[in-house]
Coordinates of C-alpha atoms in Angstrom, one line a residue:
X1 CA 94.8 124.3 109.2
X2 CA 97.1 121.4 107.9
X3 CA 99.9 121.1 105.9
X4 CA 101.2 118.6 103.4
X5 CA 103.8 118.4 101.3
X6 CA 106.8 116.3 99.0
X7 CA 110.0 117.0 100.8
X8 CA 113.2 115.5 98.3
X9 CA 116.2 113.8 100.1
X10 CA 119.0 114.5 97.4
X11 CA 122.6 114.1 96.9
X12 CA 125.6 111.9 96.1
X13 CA 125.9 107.9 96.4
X14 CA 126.4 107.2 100.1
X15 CA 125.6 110.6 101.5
X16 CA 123.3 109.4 104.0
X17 CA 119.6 109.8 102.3
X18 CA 118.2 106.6 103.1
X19 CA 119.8 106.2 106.8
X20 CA 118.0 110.1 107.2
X21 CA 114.6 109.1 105.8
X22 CA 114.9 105.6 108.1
X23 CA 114.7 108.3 111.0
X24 CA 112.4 110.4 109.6
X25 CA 109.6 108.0 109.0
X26 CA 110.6 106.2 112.0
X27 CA 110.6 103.0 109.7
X28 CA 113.3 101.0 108.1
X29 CA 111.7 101.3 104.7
X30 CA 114.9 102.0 102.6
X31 CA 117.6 99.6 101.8
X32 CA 121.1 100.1 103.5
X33 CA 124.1 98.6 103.0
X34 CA 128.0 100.0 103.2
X35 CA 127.5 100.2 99.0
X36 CA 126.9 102.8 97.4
X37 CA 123.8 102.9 95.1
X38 CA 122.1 100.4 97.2
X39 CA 118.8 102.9 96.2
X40 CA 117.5 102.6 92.9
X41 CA 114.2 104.0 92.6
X42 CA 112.4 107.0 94.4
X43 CA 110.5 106.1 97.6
X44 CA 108.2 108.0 99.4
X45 CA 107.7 107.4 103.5
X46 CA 105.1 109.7 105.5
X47 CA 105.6 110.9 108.3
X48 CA 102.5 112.6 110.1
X49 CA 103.1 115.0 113.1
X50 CA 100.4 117.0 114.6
X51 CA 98.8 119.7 111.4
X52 CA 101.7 118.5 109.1
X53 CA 102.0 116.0 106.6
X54 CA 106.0 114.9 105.6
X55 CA 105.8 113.3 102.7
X56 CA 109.7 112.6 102.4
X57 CA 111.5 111.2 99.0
X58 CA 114.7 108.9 99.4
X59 CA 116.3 109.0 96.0
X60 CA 118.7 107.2 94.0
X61 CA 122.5 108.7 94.2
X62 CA 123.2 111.2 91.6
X63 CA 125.9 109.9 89.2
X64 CA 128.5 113.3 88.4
X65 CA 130.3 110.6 85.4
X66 CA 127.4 108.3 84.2
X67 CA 129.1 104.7 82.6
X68 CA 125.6 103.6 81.0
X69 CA 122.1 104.5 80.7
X70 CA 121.4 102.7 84.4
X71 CA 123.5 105.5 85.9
X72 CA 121.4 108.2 83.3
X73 CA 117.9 106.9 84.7
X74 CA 119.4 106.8 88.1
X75 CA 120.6 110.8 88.1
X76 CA 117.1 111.4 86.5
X77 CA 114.6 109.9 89.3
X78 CA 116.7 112.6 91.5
X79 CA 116.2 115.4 89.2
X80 CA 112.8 114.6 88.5
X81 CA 111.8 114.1 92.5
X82 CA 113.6 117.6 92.8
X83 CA 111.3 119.3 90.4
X84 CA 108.3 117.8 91.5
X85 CA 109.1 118.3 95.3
X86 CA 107.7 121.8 98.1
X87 CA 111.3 121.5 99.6
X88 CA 114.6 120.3 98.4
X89 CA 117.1 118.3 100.7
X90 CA 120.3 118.5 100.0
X91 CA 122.3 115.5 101.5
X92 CA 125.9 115.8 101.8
X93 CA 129.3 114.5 103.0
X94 CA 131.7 116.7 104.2
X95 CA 133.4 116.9 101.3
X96 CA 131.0 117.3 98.6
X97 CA 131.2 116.1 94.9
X98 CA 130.1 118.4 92.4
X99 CA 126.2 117.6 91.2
X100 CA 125.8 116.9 87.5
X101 CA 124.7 120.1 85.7
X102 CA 121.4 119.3 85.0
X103 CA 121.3 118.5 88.7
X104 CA 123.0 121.9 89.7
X105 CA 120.8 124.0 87.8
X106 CA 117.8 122.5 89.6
X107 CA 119.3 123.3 92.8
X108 CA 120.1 127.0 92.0
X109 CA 116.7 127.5 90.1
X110 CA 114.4 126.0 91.8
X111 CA 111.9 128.6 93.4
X112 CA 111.4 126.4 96.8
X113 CA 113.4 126.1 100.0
X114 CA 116.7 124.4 100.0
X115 CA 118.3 122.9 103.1
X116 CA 121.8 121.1 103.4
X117 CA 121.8 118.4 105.9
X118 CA 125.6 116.7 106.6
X119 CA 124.4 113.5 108.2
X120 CA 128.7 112.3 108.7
X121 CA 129.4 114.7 110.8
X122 CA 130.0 112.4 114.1
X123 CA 133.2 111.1 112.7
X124 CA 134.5 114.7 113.7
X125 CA 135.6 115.7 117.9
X126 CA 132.3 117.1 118.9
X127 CA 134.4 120.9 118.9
X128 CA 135.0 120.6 115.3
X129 CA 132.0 119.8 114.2
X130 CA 130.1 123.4 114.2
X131 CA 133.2 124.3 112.0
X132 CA 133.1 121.7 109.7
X133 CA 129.2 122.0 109.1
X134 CA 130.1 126.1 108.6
X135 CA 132.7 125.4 106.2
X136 CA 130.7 123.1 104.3
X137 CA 127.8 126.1 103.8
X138 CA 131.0 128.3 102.8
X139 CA 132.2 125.8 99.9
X140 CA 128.4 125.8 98.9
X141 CA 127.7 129.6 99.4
X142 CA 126.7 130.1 95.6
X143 CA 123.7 127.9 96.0
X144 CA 120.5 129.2 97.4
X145 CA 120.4 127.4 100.7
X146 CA 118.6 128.5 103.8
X147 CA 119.8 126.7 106.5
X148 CA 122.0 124.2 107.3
X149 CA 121.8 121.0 109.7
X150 CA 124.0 118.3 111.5
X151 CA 121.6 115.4 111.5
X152 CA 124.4 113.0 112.1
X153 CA 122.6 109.7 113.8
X154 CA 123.8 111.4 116.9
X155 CA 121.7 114.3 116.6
X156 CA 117.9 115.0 117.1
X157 CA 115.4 115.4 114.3
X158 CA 113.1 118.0 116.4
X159 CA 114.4 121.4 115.5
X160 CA 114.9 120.0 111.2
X161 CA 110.8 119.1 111.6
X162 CA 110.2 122.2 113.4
X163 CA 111.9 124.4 110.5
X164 CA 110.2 122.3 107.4
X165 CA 106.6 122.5 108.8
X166 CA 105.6 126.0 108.1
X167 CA 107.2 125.9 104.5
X168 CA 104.6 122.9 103.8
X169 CA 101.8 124.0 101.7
X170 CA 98.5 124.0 103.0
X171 CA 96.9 121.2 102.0
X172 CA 94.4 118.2 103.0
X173 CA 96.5 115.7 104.1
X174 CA 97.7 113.8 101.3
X175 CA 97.4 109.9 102.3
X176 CA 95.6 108.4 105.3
X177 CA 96.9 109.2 108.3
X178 CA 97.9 105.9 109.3
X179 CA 99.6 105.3 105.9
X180 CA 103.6 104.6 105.7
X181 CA 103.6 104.4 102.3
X182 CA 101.9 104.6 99.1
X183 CA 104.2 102.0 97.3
X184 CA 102.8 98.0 97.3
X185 CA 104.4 95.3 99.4
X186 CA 106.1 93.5 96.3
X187 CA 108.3 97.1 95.7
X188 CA 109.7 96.1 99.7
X189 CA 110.5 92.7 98.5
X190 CA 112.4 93.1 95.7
X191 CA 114.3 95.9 97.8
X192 CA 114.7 93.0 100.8
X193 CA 116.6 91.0 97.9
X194 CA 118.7 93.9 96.8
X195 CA 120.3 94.5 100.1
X196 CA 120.4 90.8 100.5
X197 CA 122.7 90.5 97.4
X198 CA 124.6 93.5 98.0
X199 CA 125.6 92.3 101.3
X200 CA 126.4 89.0 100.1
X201 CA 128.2 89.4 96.9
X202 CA 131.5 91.1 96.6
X203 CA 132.9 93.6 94.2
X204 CA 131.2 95.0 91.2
X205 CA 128.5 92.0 91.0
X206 CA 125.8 93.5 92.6
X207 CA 125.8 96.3 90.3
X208 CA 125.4 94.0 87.4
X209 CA 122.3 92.2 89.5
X210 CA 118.2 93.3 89.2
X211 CA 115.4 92.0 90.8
X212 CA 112.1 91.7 89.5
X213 CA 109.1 90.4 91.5
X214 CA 107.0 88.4 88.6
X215 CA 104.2 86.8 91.1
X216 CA 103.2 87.6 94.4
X217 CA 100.2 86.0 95.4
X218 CA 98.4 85.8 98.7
X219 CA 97.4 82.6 100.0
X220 CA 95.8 81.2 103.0
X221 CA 98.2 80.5 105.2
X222 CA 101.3 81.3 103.2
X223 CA 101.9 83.8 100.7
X224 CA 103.9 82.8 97.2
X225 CA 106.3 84.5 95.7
X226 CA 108.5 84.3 92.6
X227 CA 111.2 86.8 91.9
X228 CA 113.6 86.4 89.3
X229 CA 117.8 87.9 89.4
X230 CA 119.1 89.1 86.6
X231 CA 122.9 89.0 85.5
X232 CA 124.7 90.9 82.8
X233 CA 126.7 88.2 81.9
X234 CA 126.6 84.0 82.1
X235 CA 129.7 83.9 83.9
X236 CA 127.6 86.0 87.0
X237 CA 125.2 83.4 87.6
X238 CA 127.1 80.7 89.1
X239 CA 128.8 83.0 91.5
X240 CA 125.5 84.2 92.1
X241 CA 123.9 80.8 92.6
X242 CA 126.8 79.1 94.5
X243 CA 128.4 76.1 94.9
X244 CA 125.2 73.5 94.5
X245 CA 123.3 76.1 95.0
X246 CA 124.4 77.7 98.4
X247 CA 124.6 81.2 97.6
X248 CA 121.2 81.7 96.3
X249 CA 119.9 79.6 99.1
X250 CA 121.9 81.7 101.4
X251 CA 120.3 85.0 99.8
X252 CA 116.9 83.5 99.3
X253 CA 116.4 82.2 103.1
X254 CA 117.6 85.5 104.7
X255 CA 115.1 87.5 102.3
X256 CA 112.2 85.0 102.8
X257 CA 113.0 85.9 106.8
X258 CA 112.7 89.4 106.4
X259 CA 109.6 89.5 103.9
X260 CA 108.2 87.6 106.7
X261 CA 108.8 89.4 109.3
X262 CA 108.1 92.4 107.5
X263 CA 104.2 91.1 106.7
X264 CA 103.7 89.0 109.9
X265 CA 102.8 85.5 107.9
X266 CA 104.9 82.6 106.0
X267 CA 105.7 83.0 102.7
X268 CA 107.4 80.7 99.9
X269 CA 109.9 82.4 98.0
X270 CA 110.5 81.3 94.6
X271 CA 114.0 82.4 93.1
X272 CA 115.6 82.1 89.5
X273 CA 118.6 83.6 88.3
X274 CA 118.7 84.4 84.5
X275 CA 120.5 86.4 81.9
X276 CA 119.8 89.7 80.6
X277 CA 122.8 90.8 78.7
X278 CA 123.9 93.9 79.2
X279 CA 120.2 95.4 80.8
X280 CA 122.2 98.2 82.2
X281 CA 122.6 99.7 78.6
X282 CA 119.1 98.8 77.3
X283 CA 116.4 101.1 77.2
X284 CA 113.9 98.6 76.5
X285 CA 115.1 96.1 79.2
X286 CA 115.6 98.8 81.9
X287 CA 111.8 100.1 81.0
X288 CA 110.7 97.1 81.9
X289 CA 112.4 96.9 85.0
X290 CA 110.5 99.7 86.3
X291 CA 113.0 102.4 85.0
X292 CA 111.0 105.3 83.7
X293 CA 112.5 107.8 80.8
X294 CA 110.5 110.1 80.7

């Protein structure tokens, strides 16, 4: 008999979802970087062990104040990979924020298992911990959580696998066996040149910056790509570009390193930084960015 299932990874900006599902798929698919909201669209990574089928969901942060329709789609990819998933995750810090409503009413209706997971709980003495990861389930005690779990990076992963596994549903498995992922290459690029802006660029600019891969073509020999950044404003793009050009070289040579490392063979990387004023407000603009509404 096998199992399969869609296991959710939710919570807050910077909880600790995508450095969890790293560890879980045993695979850096999921950006990182000390900012939060680094993670902008669902992902799903598979992990397969023995009978079961993990088909874990990193998701965007939930935003408790929203500033513009970005932050709206955002809290909605969590929602929606909440409703959609067997088991619910429920990332936190040790001191919670409180989830947006329509986000808290998922987590106390939802008719599937719900785990917290505190994944900063090394920063503690190694006595205190226990205590902290107790008082945590007390703040949360309304919520209709089964178990909780330190899975600090200092902690094994064994026992929280062991626990999920029956509560998969029994299914075929759901991918290949051998699979990773069921997202295309060019989604991993344009996340390589996210956290290769976000660690360059200071302050709020990365927030106003998106990526969009608009040709990625395989060659013999070397593969081409173009991807084009977007700023809010035209006052971004020379920060972003750099004095005669550095910063965009800077950004564009340490992406084109991991992309090929990432798909053993040489690629060209193509980048242009352009203007989309305001795309963090627009419906229209965000749709075609890949943000989905609905």
């Amino acid at each position: 008999m096998t199992r399969a299932g869609f296991i959710a990874l939710l919570g807050e900006p910077n909880a600790g979802k995508s450095t969890l599902f790293n560890r879980l798929i045993q695979t850096p698919l999921a950006a990182i970087t000390p900012k939060p909201q680094t993670t902008r669209f669902c992902i799903p990574g598979i992990l397969q062990r023995g009978d079961s089928q993990y088909v874990f969901v990193d998701t965007p942060g939930w935003i408790s104040q929203p500033r513009n329709e970005w932050h709206r789609l955002l809290t909605k990819q969590s929602l929606e990979a909440g409703r959609n998933a067997d088991i619910c995750i429920w990332v936190c810090p040790p001191s919670p924020s409180p989830p947006p409503p329509e986000i808290d009413h998922m987590l106390r209706s939802r008719k599937v298992p719900l785990f917290l997971v505190c994944t900063h709980l090394d920063s503690f003495p190694p006595d205190k911990r226990n205590l902290q990861l107790t008082l945590l389930m007390n703040q949360l005690r309304s919520y209709p959580i089964q178990q909780a779990f330190d899975l600090s990076v200092d902690q094994p992963l064994d026992l929280f696998l062991d626990t999920l596994s029956p509560l998969l549903p029994e299914s075929p498995f759901l991918y290949p066996p051998e699979d990773i992922t069921p997202l295309p290459i060019r989604f991993f690029v344009s996340e390589i040149l996210r956290r290769q802006i976000y660690q360059h660029l200071r302050e709020e600019l990365p927030y106003s910056t998106e990526v969009e891969i608009t040709t990625y073509r395989e060659e013999e020999g070397r593969d081409y790509i173009a991807a084009t950044v977007y700023v809010e404003k035209e006052s971004q793009k020379p920060i972003l570009i750099g004095e005669k050009g550095r910063m965009i070289k800077k950004i564009g040579t340490k992406a084109r390193e991991e992309i090929e490392k990432m798909i053993d063979k040489p690629v060209f990387l193509d980048l242009r930084v352009k203007v989309s004023r305001n795309w963090r407000n627009s419906a229209m603009t965000l749709q075609s960015l890949g943000y989905r509404s609905s």
